[in-house]
Amino acid sequence: MRWKNRPEGSNWGDFGPDDELGRLNLLTPDKVLQGVAEVHEGRSFCLSLPLDYPGGNALNRLRHPPRRFTSGRGDKLNYNFALNRINPSFTDVVSDDAVLLFTQYSTQWDALSHVGALFDADGDGEAEPLYYNGWRAGEDIQGPSGHEDALEGVCAKRLGIEKMAETAVSGRAVMIDLEKHCGHERVLVDYARLQQILKLDGVVIEPGDMVCLYTGFADVVLGMRKNPDAPTLENSCAVLDGRDPLLLQWITDSGLSVLIADNYAVEAYPAREGQGCCAALPLHEHCLFKLGIHLGELWYLSELASYLRANGRSRFMLTAPPLRLPGAVGSPLTPVALV
Ligand code: UVW
């Protein structure tokens, strides 16, 4: 056993001592069939932003837009390259490219290795840096030795995003339409407000459902046409109140499998002030560290949300695997909804 004590409110060990999937374990074949049962019209929705949005780095100064390169062929660029240049009888024209991508710049999943916490799991009186299920920073999740470690170099040996990809992330999803009730106003949604909205809209969440929060934030981002300004980003649209213990308890009790939003961090960041020493990202701590709930951020939910709103529905089929990129702590993706 890697730990003697598990964090209060955590489910460490419940899915097995070496589990790396967390609540993805709830995406069972039955859950996929429940998702399939929501497909009535054969319409599909792309739930990704263009990956060069939000544009610039006003949202997070450490994350930069994708940069695209082309590979070389000797001193030539391997782009629009007519192969008759190497053999006059060839008729092909080829292009190759490569991308430098910050995995959490745009539409993304957070892996369970994205945010951990200091916690005394071995009972020696000293907190150590750990991730979900007690996997250890520096041993199970090793950082690169510099800025340019290759993929096969040191990286997350446990809890990498490829574990999520291997499950194919498919099943029934439920939309909570916060934008309908809050507009584009910056509203801190706590447990009471969330319950009110669920009741008003008749939204029911069952264990294993993938939960999506539509806030309108991605519409604000798209409207700024890749030139966003920080104050608008910081003051637009609903965010969850990660400091509300009742809201965190609801996440535990609902049995939701993953939590997704079209906003920056699902929760308010910075969070409102906490008491004493605590997580800067309390909902991240609760979901990624304690319960093994992957977080989806900056998804594009607008067209799907307006379809569901117009049709008095909240449920749909979702397929949303990340890149199967060994050891990464997050990933862009192109989620697909079917209704
Ligand atoms: C923040 O950076 C606030 O959130 P995330 O890392 O999950 O995008």
GROMACS .gro file of N, CA and C and ligand atoms in nm, residues 59-60 63 104 108 110 114-115 264-270 281 284 288 295 297-298, ligand 1:
model
   71
   59LEU      N    1  -0.539   3.485  -2.092
   59LEU     CA    2  -0.611   3.395  -2.002
   59LEU      C    3  -0.515   3.327  -1.904
   60ASN      N    4  -0.402   3.286  -1.955
   60ASN     CA    5  -0.300   3.223  -1.871
   60ASN      C    6  -0.166   3.257  -1.934
   63ARG      N    7   0.064   2.986  -2.086
   63ARG     CA    8   0.020   2.899  -2.196
   63ARG      C    9   0.009   2.980  -2.325
  104GLN      N   10  -0.291   2.252  -2.250
  104GLN     CA   11  -0.407   2.310  -2.182
  104GLN      C   12  -0.436   2.453  -2.228
  108GLN      N   13  -0.974   2.129  -2.365
  108GLN     CA   14  -0.879   2.037  -2.299
  108GLN      C   15  -0.944   1.946  -2.197
  110ASP      N   16  -0.803   1.792  -1.823
  110ASP     CA   17  -0.699   1.782  -1.721
  110ASP      C   18  -0.683   1.635  -1.686
  114HIS      N   19  -0.256   1.632  -1.329
  114HIS     CA   20  -0.242   1.777  -1.348
  114HIS      C   21  -0.232   1.852  -1.215
  115VAL      N   22  -0.317   1.816  -1.118
  115VAL     CA   23  -0.314   1.886  -0.989
  115VAL      C   24  -0.321   1.783  -0.876
  264TYR      N   25  -1.282   2.874  -1.814
  264TYR     CA   26  -1.137   2.856  -1.799
  264TYR      C   27  -1.099   2.742  -1.706
  265ALA      N   28  -1.163   2.733  -1.590
  265ALA     CA   29  -1.117   2.638  -1.490
  265ALA      C   30  -1.231   2.565  -1.419
  266VAL      N   31  -1.351   2.566  -1.474
  266VAL     CA   32  -1.474   2.512  -1.414
  266VAL      C   33  -1.511   2.595  -1.290
  267GLU      N   34  -1.417   2.609  -1.200
  267GLU     CA   35  -1.439   2.686  -1.077
  267GLU      C   36  -1.383   2.828  -1.093
  268ALA      N   37  -1.419   2.913  -0.997
  268ALA     CA   38  -1.364   3.049  -0.995
  268ALA      C   39  -1.215   3.040  -0.967
  269TYR      N   40  -1.137   3.108  -1.050
  269TYR     CA   41  -0.994   3.117  -1.025
  269TYR      C   42  -0.948   3.259  -1.051
  270PRO      N   43  -0.892   3.329  -0.953
  270PRO     CA   44  -0.868   3.282  -0.818
  270PRO      C   45  -0.999   3.253  -0.744
  281LEU      N   46  -0.692   2.604  -0.572
  281LEU     CA   47  -0.794   2.555  -0.665
  281LEU      C   48  -0.873   2.443  -0.595
  284HIS      N   49  -1.049   2.178  -0.804
  284HIS     CA   50  -0.949   2.090  -0.866
  284HIS      C   51  -0.900   1.988  -0.764
  288LEU      N   52  -0.974   1.629  -0.895
  288LEU     CA   53  -0.858   1.558  -0.952
  288LEU      C   54  -0.784   1.477  -0.845
  295LEU      N   55  -1.134   1.687  -1.528
  295LEU     CA   56  -1.201   1.814  -1.557
  295LEU      C   57  -1.179   1.853  -1.703
  297GLU      N   58  -1.218   2.166  -1.976
  297GLU     CA   59  -1.225   2.312  -1.971
  297GLU      C   60  -1.219   2.371  -2.111
  298LEU      N   61  -1.278   2.491  -2.122
  298LEU     CA   62  -1.277   2.565  -2.248
  298LEU      C   63  -1.339   2.485  -2.363
  340UVW     C1   64  -0.601   2.677  -1.405
  340UVW     O1   65  -0.491   2.691  -1.451
  340UVW     C2   66  -0.660   2.782  -1.317
  340UVW     O2   67  -0.681   2.571  -1.430
  340UVW     P1   68  -0.636   2.451  -1.527
  340UVW     O3   69  -0.489   2.428  -1.499
  340UVW     O4   70  -0.718   2.335  -1.488
  340UVW     O5   71  -0.658   2.497  -1.667
   0.00000   0.00000   0.00000
